Amino acid sequence: MKRRLPFARVPQSMALIPLAPVLAVQAWRTVRRTPRLDPAGGDEHGFLQGADPGAAPAFRVVVIGESTAVGVGASRHAEALPGFLAEALRERLRRSVAWSVAGENGATARRITAEVVPRADGAAPDLVVLTTGINDLIRRRPLRRWAADMADLVGAVRDRYGQAAVLVAGMPPVHRFPAIPQPLRYVLGARARTMDRIMREAARAGGAVHAPMDEAMARDRALFASDGFHPSPAGYRAWALDLARAAPVPADPAPADPAPAGADPAGPRADRTEMTGPI
């Protein structure tokens, strides 16, 4: 059964009506002038060795979503959100981390549910990170439908990865994007904040964790790619650190059970080593 959330309509200010022609022109110019950057290249999965490979099985993370999932603004996935997130989780957990990514540039939440989630890595991850929202914002997805889309997306991930923790990355602070002029930036930013509140409610209702994006990151132009819209590698690193801190993961790896007297210690260790392979 599809999950639905209660929704309160947010009235639009009547003061924006006279600005409609200006906003339309600014939106058209922004789309035409913003450089089109390619998704990151390189492997869509990776493995980072921990300090003690035999201490615990590798922690597995899958990043699913739109342009930020596929690393638009970076040259390689290892220098985009998946790679930097794996590095941050390795430091936090003191474990090896295996990562993979499934995404589509320009995808809406509805498309991610229908097309991206089904083809994501089938291995059982410990953590799934979702990035979505900006394309629904640009396309002015009605807010009631956005609420339903987010509930469906979280539910689809839950159905596919029942044992994984789910982290929903919050909407970016669009009101600070350098590529977007005022007053369009103000209008889109206000709508993005409303969408983020709906996203938070959907995450909570679906048993996921919502991680709001730190607005301070958007004040540093160096954290944006050349299009002024997507993160640069430095931006992905900063964002990944925040997401790793917010991720609902064990603080420490579970200690290995002591071997019984007379048991061959190579047996259990061999089992643990086999489990640390990449996704």
Short mmCIF file of C-alpha atoms in Angstrom, two decimals:
data_model
loop_
_atom_site.label_atom_id
_atom_site.label_comp_id
_atom_site.label_asym_id
_atom_site.label_seq_id
_atom_site.Cartn_x
_atom_site.Cartn_y
_atom_site.Cartn_z
CA MET A 1 0.00 0.00 0.00
CA LYS A 2 1.32 3.42 -0.91
CA ARG A 3 2.03 5.68 2.03
CA ARG A 4 0.59 9.17 2.11
CA LEU A 5 1.32 12.09 4.41
CA PRO A 6 -0.94 14.81 5.76
CA PHE A 7 -0.25 18.01 3.89
CA ALA A 8 -0.92 21.64 4.74
CA ARG A 9 -1.13 24.01 1.80
CA VAL A 10 1.24 26.94 2.00
CA PRO A 11 -0.41 30.01 0.47
CA GLN A 12 1.65 31.98 -2.04
CA SER A 13 2.10 35.68 -1.50
CA MET A 14 -0.08 37.83 -3.72
CA ALA A 15 2.93 40.14 -4.00
CA LEU A 16 4.63 37.62 -6.33
CA ILE A 17 1.93 37.83 -9.00
CA PRO A 18 3.29 41.06 -10.58
CA LEU A 19 6.74 39.41 -10.68
CA ALA A 20 5.57 36.43 -12.74
CA PRO A 21 6.87 37.78 -16.09
CA VAL A 22 10.23 38.65 -14.52
CA LEU A 23 10.52 35.22 -12.94
CA ALA A 24 9.69 33.51 -16.23
CA VAL A 25 12.39 35.46 -18.09
CA GLN A 26 14.97 34.83 -15.37
CA ALA A 27 14.21 31.10 -15.36
CA TRP A 28 14.59 30.92 -19.15
CA ARG A 29 17.89 32.82 -19.09
CA THR A 30 19.24 30.75 -16.22
CA VAL A 31 18.55 27.51 -18.08
CA ARG A 32 20.19 28.82 -21.25
CA ARG A 33 23.27 30.30 -19.56
CA THR A 34 24.04 27.55 -17.05
CA PRO A 35 26.80 25.26 -18.39
CA ARG A 36 25.79 21.62 -18.82
CA LEU A 37 28.24 19.47 -16.86
CA ASP A 38 28.64 15.74 -17.32
CA PRO A 39 28.24 13.14 -14.58
CA ALA A 40 31.37 11.83 -12.94
CA GLY A 41 33.27 9.08 -14.68
CA GLY A 42 35.18 6.10 -13.38
CA ASP A 43 33.97 3.06 -11.49
CA GLU A 44 30.50 3.18 -9.96
CA HIS A 45 31.66 1.12 -7.02
CA GLY A 46 34.71 1.09 -4.82
CA PHE A 47 36.31 -0.31 -1.69
CA LEU A 48 38.29 1.49 0.99
CA GLN A 49 40.41 -0.70 3.24
CA GLY A 50 40.14 -0.06 6.96
CA ALA A 51 43.06 0.02 9.35
CA ASP A 52 42.27 -3.51 10.56
CA PRO A 53 40.65 -5.52 7.74
CA GLY A 54 39.82 -8.42 10.08
CA ALA A 55 38.14 -6.31 12.76
CA ALA A 56 34.66 -6.37 11.21
CA PRO A 57 32.92 -6.94 7.87
CA ALA A 58 33.08 -4.07 5.42
CA PHE A 59 30.37 -1.46 5.90
CA ARG A 60 28.34 -1.22 2.69
CA VAL A 61 26.79 2.02 1.46
CA VAL A 62 24.72 2.71 -1.67
CA VAL A 63 24.06 6.25 -2.94
CA ILE A 64 20.88 6.55 -5.02
CA GLY A 65 19.49 9.65 -6.67
CA GLU A 66 19.85 12.38 -9.27
CA SER A 67 22.71 14.56 -10.52
CA THR A 68 24.45 14.84 -7.15
CA ALA A 69 24.37 11.06 -6.75
CA VAL A 70 26.10 10.60 -10.12
CA GLY A 71 28.67 13.29 -9.35
CA VAL A 72 27.86 16.14 -11.74
CA GLY A 73 30.56 18.72 -11.02
CA ALA A 74 33.30 16.18 -10.31
CA SER A 75 35.46 14.16 -12.67
CA ARG A 76 35.27 10.80 -10.88
CA HIS A 77 32.86 9.15 -8.44
CA ALA A 78 35.75 8.70 -6.03
CA GLU A 79 35.98 12.53 -5.90
CA ALA A 80 32.21 13.02 -5.62
CA LEU A 81 29.63 12.15 -2.99
CA PRO A 82 30.00 8.32 -2.94
CA GLY A 83 33.78 8.31 -2.65
CA PHE A 84 34.02 11.08 -0.06
CA LEU A 85 31.14 9.59 1.93
CA ALA A 86 32.95 6.27 2.04
CA GLU A 87 36.09 8.02 3.30
CA ALA A 88 34.16 9.82 6.04
CA LEU A 89 32.38 6.64 7.12
CA ARG A 90 35.67 4.75 7.23
CA GLU A 91 37.05 7.37 9.61
CA ARG A 92 33.92 7.36 11.74
CA LEU A 93 33.49 3.59 11.95
CA ARG A 94 37.16 2.55 11.79
CA ARG A 95 36.12 -0.12 9.30
CA SER A 96 36.53 -0.94 5.66
CA VAL A 97 33.80 0.60 3.50
CA ALA A 98 32.40 -0.66 0.20
CA TRP A 99 30.38 1.84 -1.85
CA SER A 100 28.30 1.89 -5.00
CA VAL A 101 26.14 4.43 -6.80
CA ALA A 102 22.97 4.33 -8.88
CA GLY A 103 21.56 7.54 -10.28
CA GLU A 104 20.39 9.52 -13.26
CA ASN A 105 21.12 13.13 -14.11
CA GLY A 106 17.85 15.09 -14.19
CA ALA A 107 15.77 12.41 -12.46
CA THR A 108 12.79 13.36 -10.33
CA ALA A 109 11.85 11.50 -7.15
CA ARG A 110 9.15 9.66 -9.07
CA ARG A 111 11.61 8.52 -11.73
CA ILE A 112 14.15 7.45 -9.12
CA THR A 113 11.47 5.25 -7.56
CA ALA A 114 10.38 3.73 -10.86
CA GLU A 115 13.71 3.34 -12.67
CA VAL A 116 16.78 3.94 -10.50
CA VAL A 117 15.94 2.00 -7.34
CA PRO A 118 15.13 -1.23 -9.25
CA ARG A 119 18.53 -1.23 -10.98
CA ALA A 120 20.57 -0.22 -7.92
CA ASP A 121 23.14 -2.61 -6.48
CA GLY A 122 21.43 -5.77 -5.30
CA ALA A 123 23.91 -6.54 -2.51
CA ALA A 124 22.57 -5.99 1.00
CA PRO A 125 23.86 -2.56 2.10
CA ASP A 126 24.11 -1.27 5.65
CA LEU A 127 23.19 2.26 4.56
CA VAL A 128 21.27 3.76 1.63
CA VAL A 129 21.65 7.49 0.96
CA LEU A 130 19.00 9.23 -1.15
CA THR A 131 19.59 12.52 -3.00
CA THR A 132 16.58 14.04 -4.74
CA GLY A 133 14.42 17.13 -4.99
CA ILE A 134 16.13 19.72 -7.15
CA ASN A 135 14.54 18.50 -10.39
CA ASP A 136 11.10 18.41 -8.79
CA LEU A 137 11.73 21.98 -7.67
CA ILE A 138 12.70 23.12 -11.16
CA ARG A 139 9.69 21.39 -12.68
CA ARG A 140 7.41 22.86 -9.98
CA ARG A 141 6.07 19.51 -8.93
CA PRO A 142 2.83 20.20 -7.00
CA LEU A 143 3.54 19.94 -3.30
CA ARG A 144 0.85 17.36 -2.63
CA ARG A 145 2.35 15.13 -5.31
CA TRP A 146 5.84 15.80 -3.97
CA ALA A 147 4.72 14.51 -0.57
CA ALA A 148 3.34 11.37 -2.18
CA ASP A 149 6.47 10.93 -4.34
CA MET A 150 8.76 11.11 -1.31
CA ALA A 151 6.63 8.64 0.64
CA ASP A 152 6.75 6.26 -2.33
CA LEU A 153 10.52 6.65 -2.73
CA VAL A 154 11.31 5.92 0.90
CA GLY A 155 8.88 3.00 0.78
CA ALA A 156 10.50 1.59 -2.37
CA VAL A 157 13.95 1.69 -0.79
CA ARG A 158 12.57 0.08 2.35
CA ASP A 159 10.98 -2.69 0.27
CA ARG A 160 14.22 -3.35 -1.62
CA TYR A 161 16.65 -3.02 1.29
CA GLY A 162 14.66 -4.02 4.34
CA GLN A 163 17.59 -4.24 6.75
CA ALA A 164 19.43 -1.09 5.68
CA ALA A 165 19.37 2.28 7.42
CA VAL A 166 18.07 5.00 5.08
CA LEU A 167 19.43 8.55 5.06
CA VAL A 168 17.55 11.19 3.06
CA ALA A 169 19.74 14.13 2.09
CA GLY A 170 17.89 17.41 2.57
CA MET A 171 17.14 20.01 -0.08
CA PRO A 172 20.04 22.35 -0.86
CA PRO A 173 19.91 26.03 0.18
CA VAL A 174 18.74 27.18 -3.25
CA HIS A 175 18.28 30.74 -2.01
CA ARG A 176 22.09 31.00 -2.01
CA PHE A 177 22.88 29.42 -5.39
CA PRO A 178 25.14 31.83 -7.32
CA ALA A 179 23.77 30.69 -10.70
CA ILE A 180 20.26 31.90 -9.92
CA PRO A 181 19.46 35.65 -9.98
CA GLN A 182 17.13 37.49 -7.64
CA PRO A 183 14.15 37.50 -7.22
CA LEU A 184 13.98 34.01 -8.77
CA ARG A 185 16.48 32.76 -6.21
CA TYR A 186 14.26 33.95 -3.35
CA VAL A 187 11.15 32.32 -4.80
CA LEU A 188 12.84 28.98 -5.53
CA GLY A 189 14.57 29.05 -2.15
CA ALA A 190 11.28 29.50 -0.31
CA ARG A 191 9.73 26.61 -2.20
CA ALA A 192 12.80 24.44 -1.57
CA ARG A 193 12.45 25.02 2.18
CA THR A 194 8.81 23.92 2.03
CA MET A 195 9.81 20.84 0.04
CA ASP A 196 12.48 20.07 2.63
CA ARG A 197 9.91 20.10 5.43
CA ILE A 198 7.75 17.67 3.45
CA MET A 199 10.83 15.53 2.82
CA ARG A 200 11.59 15.45 6.54
CA GLU A 201 8.03 14.31 7.31
CA ALA A 202 8.24 11.59 4.65
CA ALA A 203 11.54 10.33 6.03
CA ARG A 204 10.21 10.20 9.58
CA ALA A 205 7.01 8.43 8.52
CA GLY A 206 9.02 5.86 6.55
CA GLY A 207 11.53 5.12 9.30
CA ALA A 208 14.36 7.00 7.59
CA VAL A 209 16.60 9.83 8.79
CA HIS A 210 16.50 13.27 7.19
CA ALA A 211 19.82 15.16 7.05
CA PRO A 212 19.35 18.89 6.34
CA MET A 213 22.08 20.48 4.27
CA ASP A 214 24.23 23.02 6.09
CA GLU A 215 23.35 26.43 4.68
CA ALA A 216 26.84 27.73 5.50
CA MET A 217 28.29 25.54 2.75
CA ALA A 218 26.44 27.56 0.11
CA ARG A 219 28.21 30.76 1.21
CA ASP A 220 31.56 29.49 -0.10
CA ARG A 221 31.79 29.84 -3.89
CA ALA A 222 34.65 27.34 -3.94
CA LEU A 223 32.19 24.62 -2.95
CA PHE A 224 30.26 25.08 -6.22
CA ALA A 225 31.21 23.67 -9.61
CA SER A 226 31.69 25.95 -12.60
CA ASP A 227 27.94 25.99 -13.28
CA GLY A 228 27.23 27.67 -9.93
CA PHE A 229 24.61 25.00 -9.32
CA HIS A 230 26.22 21.65 -8.50
CA PRO A 231 28.87 20.96 -5.86
CA SER A 232 32.54 21.00 -6.72
CA PRO A 233 34.74 18.16 -5.40
CA ALA A 234 35.36 20.33 -2.32
CA GLY A 235 31.61 20.78 -1.98
CA TYR A 236 30.99 17.06 -2.22
CA ARG A 237 33.61 16.45 0.46
CA ALA A 238 32.02 18.96 2.85
CA TRP A 239 28.56 17.53 2.20
CA ALA A 240 29.79 13.96 2.65
CA LEU A 241 31.24 14.81 6.06
CA ASP A 242 27.87 16.16 7.18
CA LEU A 243 26.02 13.11 5.86
CA ALA A 244 28.48 10.72 7.52
CA ARG A 245 27.92 12.44 10.86
CA ALA A 246 24.13 12.22 10.44
CA ALA A 247 24.07 8.62 9.20
CA PRO A 248 22.34 6.15 11.56
CA VAL A 249 25.22 3.72 11.81
CA PRO A 250 26.86 1.84 14.72
CA ALA A 251 29.36 3.97 16.58
CA ASP A 252 31.88 1.14 16.81
CA PRO A 253 32.30 -2.18 15.02
CA ALA A 254 31.00 -5.17 16.94
CA PRO A 255 33.87 -7.01 18.64
CA ALA A 256 34.64 -10.47 17.31
CA ASP A 257 33.63 -13.40 19.53
CA PRO A 258 36.64 -14.99 21.21
CA ALA A 259 37.61 -18.32 19.73
CA PRO A 260 36.82 -21.31 21.97
CA ALA A 261 39.71 -23.22 23.42
CA GLY A 262 41.31 -25.50 20.88
CA ALA A 263 39.56 -23.90 17.90
CA ASP A 264 41.54 -23.01 14.81
CA PRO A 265 41.68 -19.17 14.78
CA ALA A 266 42.19 -19.16 11.00
CA GLY A 267 38.63 -20.37 10.42
CA PRO A 268 36.66 -17.40 11.79
CA ARG A 269 39.19 -14.93 10.42
CA ALA A 270 38.90 -16.43 6.95
CA ASP A 271 35.12 -15.99 7.12
CA ARG A 272 35.46 -12.34 8.09
CA THR A 273 37.99 -11.64 5.37
CA GLU A 274 35.66 -13.10 2.73
CA MET A 275 32.92 -10.69 3.81
CA THR A 276 35.05 -7.60 3.24
CA GLY A 277 35.02 -7.81 -0.57
CA PRO A 278 33.66 -4.92 -2.60
CA ILE A 279 29.98 -4.60 -3.47
#
